[in-house]
XYZ file of C-alpha atoms in Angstrom:
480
model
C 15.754 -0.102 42.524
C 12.450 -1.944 41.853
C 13.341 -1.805 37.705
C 16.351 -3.853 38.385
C 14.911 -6.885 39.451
C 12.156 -6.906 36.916
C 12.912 -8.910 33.608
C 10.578 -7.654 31.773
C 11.630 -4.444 32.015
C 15.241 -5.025 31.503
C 14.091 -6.944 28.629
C 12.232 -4.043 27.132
C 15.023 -1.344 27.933
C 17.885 -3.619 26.608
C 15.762 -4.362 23.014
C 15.372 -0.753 22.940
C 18.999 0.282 23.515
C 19.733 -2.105 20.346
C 17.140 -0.794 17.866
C 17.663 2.965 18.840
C 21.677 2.163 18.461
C 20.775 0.037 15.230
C 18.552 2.590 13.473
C 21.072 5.426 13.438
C 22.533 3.591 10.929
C 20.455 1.984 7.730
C 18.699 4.946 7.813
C 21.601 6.543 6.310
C 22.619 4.198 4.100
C 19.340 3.211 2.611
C 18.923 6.919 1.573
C 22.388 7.464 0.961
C 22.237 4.127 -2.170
C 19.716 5.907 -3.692
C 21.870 8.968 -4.014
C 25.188 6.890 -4.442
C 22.944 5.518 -7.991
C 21.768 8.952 -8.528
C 25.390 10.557 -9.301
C 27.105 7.579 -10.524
C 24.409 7.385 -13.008
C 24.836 11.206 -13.805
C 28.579 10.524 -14.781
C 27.816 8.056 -16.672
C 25.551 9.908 -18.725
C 28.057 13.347 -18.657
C 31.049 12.269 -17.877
C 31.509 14.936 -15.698
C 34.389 13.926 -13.426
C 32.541 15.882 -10.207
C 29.733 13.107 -10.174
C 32.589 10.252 -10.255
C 34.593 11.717 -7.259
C 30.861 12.713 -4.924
C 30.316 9.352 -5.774
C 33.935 7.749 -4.474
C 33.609 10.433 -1.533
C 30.105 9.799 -0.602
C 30.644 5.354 -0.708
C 33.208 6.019 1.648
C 30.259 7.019 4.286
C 28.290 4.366 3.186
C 30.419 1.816 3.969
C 31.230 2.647 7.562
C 27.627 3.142 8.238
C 27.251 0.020 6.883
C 29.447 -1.861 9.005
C 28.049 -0.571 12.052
C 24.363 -1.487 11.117
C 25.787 -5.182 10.663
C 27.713 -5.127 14.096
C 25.004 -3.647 15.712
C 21.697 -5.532 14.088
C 22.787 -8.985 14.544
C 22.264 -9.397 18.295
C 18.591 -7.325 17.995
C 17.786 -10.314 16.017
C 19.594 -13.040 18.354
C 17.659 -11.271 21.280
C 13.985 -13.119 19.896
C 15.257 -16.134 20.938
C 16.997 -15.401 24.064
C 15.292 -12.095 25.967
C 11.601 -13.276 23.996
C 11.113 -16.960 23.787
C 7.618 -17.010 24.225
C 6.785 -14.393 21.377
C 8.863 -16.261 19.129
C 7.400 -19.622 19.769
C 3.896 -17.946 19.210
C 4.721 -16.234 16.093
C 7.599 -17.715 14.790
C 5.634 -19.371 11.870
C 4.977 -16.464 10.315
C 7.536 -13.460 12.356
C 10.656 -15.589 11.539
C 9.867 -16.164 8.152
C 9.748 -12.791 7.523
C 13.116 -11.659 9.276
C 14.695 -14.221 7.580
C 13.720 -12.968 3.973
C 15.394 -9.851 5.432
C 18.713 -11.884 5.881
C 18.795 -13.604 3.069
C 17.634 -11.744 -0.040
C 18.103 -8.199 1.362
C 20.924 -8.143 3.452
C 22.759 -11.008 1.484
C 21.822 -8.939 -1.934
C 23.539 -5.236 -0.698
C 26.513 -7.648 0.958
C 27.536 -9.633 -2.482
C 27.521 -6.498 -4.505
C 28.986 -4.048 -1.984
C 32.189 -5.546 -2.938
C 32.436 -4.592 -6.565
C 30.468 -0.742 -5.721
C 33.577 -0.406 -2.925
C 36.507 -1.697 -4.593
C 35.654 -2.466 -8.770
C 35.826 1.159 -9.774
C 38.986 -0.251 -11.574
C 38.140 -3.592 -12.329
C 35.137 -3.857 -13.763
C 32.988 -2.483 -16.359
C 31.821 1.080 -15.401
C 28.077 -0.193 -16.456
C 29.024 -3.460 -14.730
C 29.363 -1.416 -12.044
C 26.909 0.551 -11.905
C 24.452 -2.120 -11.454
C 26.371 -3.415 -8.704
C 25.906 0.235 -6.999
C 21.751 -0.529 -7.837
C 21.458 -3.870 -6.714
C 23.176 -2.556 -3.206
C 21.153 0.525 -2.949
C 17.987 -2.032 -3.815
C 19.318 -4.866 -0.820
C 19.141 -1.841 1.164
C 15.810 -0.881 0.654
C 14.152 -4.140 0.050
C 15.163 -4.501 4.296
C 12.873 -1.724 4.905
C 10.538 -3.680 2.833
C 10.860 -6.425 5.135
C 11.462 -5.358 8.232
C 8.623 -2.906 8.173
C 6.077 -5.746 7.193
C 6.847 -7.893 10.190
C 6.730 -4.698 12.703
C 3.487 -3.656 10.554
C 2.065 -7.257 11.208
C 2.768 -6.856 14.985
C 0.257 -3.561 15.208
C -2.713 -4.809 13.154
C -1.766 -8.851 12.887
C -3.679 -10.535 9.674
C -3.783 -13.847 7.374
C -4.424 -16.365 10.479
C -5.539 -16.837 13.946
C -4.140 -17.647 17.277
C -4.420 -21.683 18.259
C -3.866 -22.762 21.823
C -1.262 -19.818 21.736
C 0.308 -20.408 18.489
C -0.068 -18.528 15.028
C -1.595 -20.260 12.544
C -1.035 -18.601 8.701
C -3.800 -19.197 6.945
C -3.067 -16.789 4.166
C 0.565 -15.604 3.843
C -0.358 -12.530 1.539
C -2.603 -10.718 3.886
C -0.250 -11.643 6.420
C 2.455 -9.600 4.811
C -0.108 -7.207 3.448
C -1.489 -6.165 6.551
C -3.475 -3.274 7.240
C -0.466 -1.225 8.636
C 1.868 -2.005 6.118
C 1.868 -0.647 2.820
C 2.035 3.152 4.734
C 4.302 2.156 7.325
C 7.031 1.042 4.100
C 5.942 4.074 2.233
C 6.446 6.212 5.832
C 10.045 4.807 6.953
C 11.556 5.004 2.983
C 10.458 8.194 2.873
C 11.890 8.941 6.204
C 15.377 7.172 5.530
C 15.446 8.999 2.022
C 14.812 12.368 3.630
C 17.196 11.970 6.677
C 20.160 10.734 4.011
C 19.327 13.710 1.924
C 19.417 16.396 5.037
C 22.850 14.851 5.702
C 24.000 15.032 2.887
C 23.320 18.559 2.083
C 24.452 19.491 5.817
C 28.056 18.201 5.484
C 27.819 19.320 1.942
C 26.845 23.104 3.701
C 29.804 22.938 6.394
C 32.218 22.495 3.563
C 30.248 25.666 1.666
C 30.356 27.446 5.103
C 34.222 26.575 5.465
C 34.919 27.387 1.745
C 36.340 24.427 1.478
C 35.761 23.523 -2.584
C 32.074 25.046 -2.335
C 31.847 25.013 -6.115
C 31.712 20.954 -5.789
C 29.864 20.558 -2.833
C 27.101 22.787 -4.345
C 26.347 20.189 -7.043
C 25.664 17.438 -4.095
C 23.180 20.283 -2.049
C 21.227 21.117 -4.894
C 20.969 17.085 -5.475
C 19.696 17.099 -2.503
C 17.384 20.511 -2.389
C 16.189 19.244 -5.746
C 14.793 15.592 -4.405
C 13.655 17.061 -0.811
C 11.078 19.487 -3.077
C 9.320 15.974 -4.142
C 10.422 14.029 -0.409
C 9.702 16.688 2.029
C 5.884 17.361 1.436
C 5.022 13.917 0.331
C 6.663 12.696 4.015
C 4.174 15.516 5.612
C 1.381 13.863 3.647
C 1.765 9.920 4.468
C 2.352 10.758 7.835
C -0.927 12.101 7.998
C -2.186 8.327 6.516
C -0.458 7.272 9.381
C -1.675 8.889 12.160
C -5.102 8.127 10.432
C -4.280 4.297 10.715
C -3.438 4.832 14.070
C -7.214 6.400 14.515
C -8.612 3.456 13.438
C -6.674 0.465 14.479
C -5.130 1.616 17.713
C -7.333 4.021 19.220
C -5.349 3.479 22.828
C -2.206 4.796 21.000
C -3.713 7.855 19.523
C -5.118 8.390 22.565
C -1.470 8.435 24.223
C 0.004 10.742 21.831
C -2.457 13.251 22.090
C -2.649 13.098 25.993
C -6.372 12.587 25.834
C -7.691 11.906 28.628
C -11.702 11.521 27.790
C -13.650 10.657 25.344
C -14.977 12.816 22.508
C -17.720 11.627 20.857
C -19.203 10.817 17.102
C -20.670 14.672 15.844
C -18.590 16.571 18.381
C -15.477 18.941 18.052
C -12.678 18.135 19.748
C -9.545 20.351 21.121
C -5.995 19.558 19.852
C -3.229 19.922 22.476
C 0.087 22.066 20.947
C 2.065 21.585 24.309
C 1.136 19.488 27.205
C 1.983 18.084 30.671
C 0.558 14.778 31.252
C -0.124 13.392 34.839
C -0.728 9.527 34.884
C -1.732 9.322 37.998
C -4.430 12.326 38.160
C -5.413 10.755 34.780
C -5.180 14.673 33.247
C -3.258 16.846 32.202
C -1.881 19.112 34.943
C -0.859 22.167 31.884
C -1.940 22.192 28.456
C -2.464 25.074 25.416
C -4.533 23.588 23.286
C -6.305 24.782 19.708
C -10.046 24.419 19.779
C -12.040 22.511 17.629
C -8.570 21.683 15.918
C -8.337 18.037 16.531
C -10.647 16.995 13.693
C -9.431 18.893 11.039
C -6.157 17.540 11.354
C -7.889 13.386 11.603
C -10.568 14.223 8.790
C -9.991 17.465 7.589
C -13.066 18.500 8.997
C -14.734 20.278 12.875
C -16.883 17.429 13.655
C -15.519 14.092 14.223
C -17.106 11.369 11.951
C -15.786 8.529 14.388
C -15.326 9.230 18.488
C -12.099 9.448 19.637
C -11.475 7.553 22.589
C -9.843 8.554 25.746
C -7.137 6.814 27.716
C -9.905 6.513 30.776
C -12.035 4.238 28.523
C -9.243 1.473 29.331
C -8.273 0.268 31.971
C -4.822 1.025 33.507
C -3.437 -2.554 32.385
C -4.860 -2.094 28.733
C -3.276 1.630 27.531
C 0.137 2.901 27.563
C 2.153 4.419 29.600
C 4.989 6.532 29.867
C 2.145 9.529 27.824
C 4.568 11.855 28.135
C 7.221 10.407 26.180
C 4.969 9.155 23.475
C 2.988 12.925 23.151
C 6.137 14.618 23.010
C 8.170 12.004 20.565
C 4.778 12.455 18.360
C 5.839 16.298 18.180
C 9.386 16.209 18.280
C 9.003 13.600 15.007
C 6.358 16.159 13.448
C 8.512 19.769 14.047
C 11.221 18.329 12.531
C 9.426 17.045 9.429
C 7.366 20.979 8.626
C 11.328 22.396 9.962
C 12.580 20.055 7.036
C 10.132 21.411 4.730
C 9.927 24.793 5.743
C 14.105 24.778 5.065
C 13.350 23.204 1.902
C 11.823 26.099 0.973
C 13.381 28.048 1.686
C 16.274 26.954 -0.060
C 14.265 26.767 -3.465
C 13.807 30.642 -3.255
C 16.997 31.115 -2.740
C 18.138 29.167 -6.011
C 15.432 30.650 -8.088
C 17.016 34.194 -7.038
C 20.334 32.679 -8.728
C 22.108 32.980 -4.309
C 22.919 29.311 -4.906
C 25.649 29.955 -8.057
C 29.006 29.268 -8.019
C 29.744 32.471 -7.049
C 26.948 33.758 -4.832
C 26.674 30.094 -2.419
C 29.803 30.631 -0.161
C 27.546 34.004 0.993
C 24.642 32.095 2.213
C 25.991 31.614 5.582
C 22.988 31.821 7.059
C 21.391 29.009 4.348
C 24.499 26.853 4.839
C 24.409 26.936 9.090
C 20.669 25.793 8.616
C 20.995 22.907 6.790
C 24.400 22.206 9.006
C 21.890 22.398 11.555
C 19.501 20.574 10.152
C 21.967 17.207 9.556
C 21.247 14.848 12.695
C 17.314 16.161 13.112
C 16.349 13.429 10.961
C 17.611 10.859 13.069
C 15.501 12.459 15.819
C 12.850 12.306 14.248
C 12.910 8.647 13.020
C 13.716 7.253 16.393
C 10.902 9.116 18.002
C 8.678 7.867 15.802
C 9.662 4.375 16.668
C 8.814 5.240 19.968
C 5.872 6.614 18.979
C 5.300 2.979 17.135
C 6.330 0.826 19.684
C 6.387 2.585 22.853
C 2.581 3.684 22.065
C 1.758 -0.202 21.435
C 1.937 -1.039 25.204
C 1.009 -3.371 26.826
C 0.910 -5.325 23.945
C 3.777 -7.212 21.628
C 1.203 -8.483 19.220
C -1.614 -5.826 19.453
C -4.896 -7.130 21.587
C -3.025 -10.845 21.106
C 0.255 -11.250 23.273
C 1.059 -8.969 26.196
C 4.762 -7.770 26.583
C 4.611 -9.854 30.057
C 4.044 -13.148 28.585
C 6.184 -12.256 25.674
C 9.375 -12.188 27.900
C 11.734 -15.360 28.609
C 11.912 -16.434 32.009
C 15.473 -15.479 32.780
C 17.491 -13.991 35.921
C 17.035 -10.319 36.369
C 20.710 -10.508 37.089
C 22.172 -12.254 33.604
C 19.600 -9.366 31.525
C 20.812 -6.322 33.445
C 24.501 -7.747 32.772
C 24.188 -8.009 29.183
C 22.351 -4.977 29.440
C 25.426 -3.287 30.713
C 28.090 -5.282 27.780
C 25.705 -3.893 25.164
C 25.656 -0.434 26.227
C 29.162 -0.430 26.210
C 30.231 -2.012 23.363
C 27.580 0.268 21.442
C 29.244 3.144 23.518
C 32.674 2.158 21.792
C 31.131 1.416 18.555
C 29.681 4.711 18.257
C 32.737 6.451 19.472
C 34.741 4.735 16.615
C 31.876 5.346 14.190
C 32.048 9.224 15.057
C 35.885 9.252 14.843
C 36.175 7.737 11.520
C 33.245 9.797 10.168
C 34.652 13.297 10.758
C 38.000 11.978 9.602
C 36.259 11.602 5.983
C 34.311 14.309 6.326
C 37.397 16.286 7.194
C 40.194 14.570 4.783
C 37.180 15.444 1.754
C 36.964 14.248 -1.589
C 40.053 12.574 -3.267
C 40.550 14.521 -6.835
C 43.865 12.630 -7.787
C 41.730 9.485 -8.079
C 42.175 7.572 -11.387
C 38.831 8.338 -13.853
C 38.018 4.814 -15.447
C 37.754 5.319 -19.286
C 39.417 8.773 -18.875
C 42.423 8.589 -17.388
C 44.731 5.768 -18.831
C 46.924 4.224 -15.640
C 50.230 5.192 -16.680
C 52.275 2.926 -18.866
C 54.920 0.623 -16.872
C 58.857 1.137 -18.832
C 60.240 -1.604 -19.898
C 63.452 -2.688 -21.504
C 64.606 -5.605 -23.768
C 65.893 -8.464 -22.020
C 69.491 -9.138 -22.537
C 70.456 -12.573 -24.068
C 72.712 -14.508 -21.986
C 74.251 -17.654 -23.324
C 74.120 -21.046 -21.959
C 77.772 -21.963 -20.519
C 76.625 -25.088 -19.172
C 78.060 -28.305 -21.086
C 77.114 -29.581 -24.260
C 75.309 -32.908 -22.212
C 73.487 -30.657 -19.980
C 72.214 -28.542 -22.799
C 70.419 -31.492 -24.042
């Protein structure tokens, strides 16, 4: 096959089977610290022993997910210098800077502390402690922080200019601070908070479903019901911001996820496609249903379209992305699940006000409980399709209108990149196949409740008994 002797796009496919395979996993556990300092800091206040053991059960989760995410992030990063050479020579001054505040003050942060939140339940002071849990939940999101800023500076690049094919920063700040960033954070937080909080409140729904202590696994679903009222519509809302961004810095992109083909111009109304088939080659869509006139209310809220909005035939076959059809439908698949998240939000909410989510009503919401069982892996779907929205929808470019992908690639053998390839996808293969097995072997074993409650439960007192006195036979001399 043609694909296997091109580097570049063994390159591209082996970068993306790292970050897909490395984003299944800090998108729980960012999330999941937040909710880790939510009950910890409950029991603290109540001293209600349920908070302490959701809080030794739930850890338990975090720390697996966090191994993973450390096996499985390292090489994306290693993979700048060896798969993208170029790129990293060209924006190294300000790219590499960035990733490595990500190494060392996030990751290094949630690593020193996750010590004492694993294993110092015991040892230390409970409020001792409970800033270690913050300060690991706050490593964890400070990497979104980071991480997000240098992908953000890759769509809309700021604070410098390109010399003789080098980066020059000429101001750091708006470097950082670029155009795409401050909604992109705001868009992936809220999007790691909301998956953690689905998961959480599905595994907390099998055990309701299985009667399997639902009176205890109901305080950790309405945790999460409760937050998801404030998370699910807000998510809705900056996504919107986002997809306006997208209208006005990367008008190829939007143009790709709503398969449109031509141009609509300033003053006009424009159709909005629901479901779509795109042909690339035609340069249409061979099937479509669309909504009339729909397309600007959901850009500005409004028929007529204050700004055109281009179509991919304005560029040239080079200059837009490909692969339509998998950036269109990602777009969709990343928006149903966000109004399905909502929409079971809601639903849940009634159901609480009407008193069906008591002690003794929840284990007969079957049909609540198999939703949000349901609903536990969508937001993993949704998050990785809208990195392929992201980055997929960027093509051809690495750095937007500044580097393309084919002079961002190393000059390597086809052969060595599909071989690595190959060692990556199965070592993540194995990974993941661990990661699964000792998952459900939590999730199954469930909460410990003969755990030790610091400043509650005393560790029982070790008998001891007088020595007995036994004299010295030795000689008088030796005594001496």
């Amino acid at each position: 096959m043609e694909i296997l002797s091109n580097t570049v796009a063994l390159s591209r496919m082996q970068f993306a089977l790292t970050a897909i395979f490395h984003m299944l996993w800090p998108v729980l556990t960012t999330g999941l610290g937040i909710y880790l300092v939510v009950v910890e800091g409950l029991w603290l206040k109540t001293r209600n022993k349920d908070y302490y053991f959701h809080a030794r059960f739930w850890s338990k989760l975090y720390v697996l997910n966090f191994g993973i995410g450390v096996a499985s992030g390292i090489p994306m990063e290693f993979q700048f210098g060896t798969n993208w050479g170029p790129l990293s020579e060209a924006i190294g001054n300000f790219f590499g800077s960035v990733i490595g505040f990500e190494a060392s003050w996030a990751f290094m942060l949630e690593a020193a502390f996750l010590g004492i939140m694993v294993f110092g339940w015991e040892r230390v002071n409970p409020k001792i402690h409970y800033m270690a849990t913050i300060l690991v939940a706050f490593g964890a999101n400070l990497s979104t922080l980071f991480i997000l800023s240098a992908n953000s500076w890759l769509q809309t690049p700021a604070g410098g200019s390109f010399i003789d094919g080098e980066f020059i920063v000429s101001d750091y700040f708006k470097a950082v601070f670029n155009p795409f960033m401050a909604v992109s954070v705001s868009h992936m937080f809220l999007a790691t908070l909301e998956t953690s909080l689905f998961v959480i409140g599905g595994i907390s729904a099998w055990y309701i479903f299985n009667k399997r202590n639902p009176e205890f696994f109901s305080i950790a679903l309405k945790i999460a019901i409760a937050v998801a009222i404030i998370v699910a519509p807000l998510q809705i809302w900056v996504g919107h911001l986002s997809g306006e961004q997208v209208y006005h810095y990367q008008p190829s992109k939007l143009a790709a996820m709503e398969a449109q083909w031509e141009t609509t111009p300033a003053g006009e109304a424009a159709d909005w496609s629901i479901l779509a088939i795109p042909d690339e080659k035609a340069e249409k869509n061979a099937w479509e249903i669309t909504v009339p006139n729909a397309l600007g209310y959901i850009l500005e809220f409004k028929q007529k379209l204050s700004e055109p909005v281009r179509g991919l035939k304005t560029w040239k076959p080079e200059d837009r992305p490909h692969m339509v059809g998998l950036i269109y439908y990602a777009f969709r698949t990343m928006i149903g699940i966000g109004f399905f998240f909502a929409g079971l939000m809601s639903l849940s909410v009634i159901q609480w006000l009407r008193g069906k989510l008591s002690a003794e009503n929840i284990t007969g919401q079957s049909w609540l409980m198999v939703g949000w069982i349901c609903a536990a892996p969508l937001g993993y779907i949704a998050v990785e399709s809208g990195w392929i929205v992201r980055c997929v929808g960027r093509q051809p470019w690495t750095v937007y209108n500044e580097i393309r992908t084919v002079d961002a690639v190393s000059n390597l053998p086809p052969g060595n990149v599909l071989t690595t390839l190959l060692c990556f996808a199965t070592v993540y293969t194995i990974l993941f196949v661990s990661a699964m097995y000792f998952g459900s072997r939590i999730i199954r074993r469930g909460p410990n409740f003969n755990l030790p409650v610091p400043g509650i439960e005393e560790k029982p007192a070790v008998e001891t008994t007088p020595a007995q006195f036994i004299p010295d036979e030795r000689p008088v001399e030796a005594q001496q």
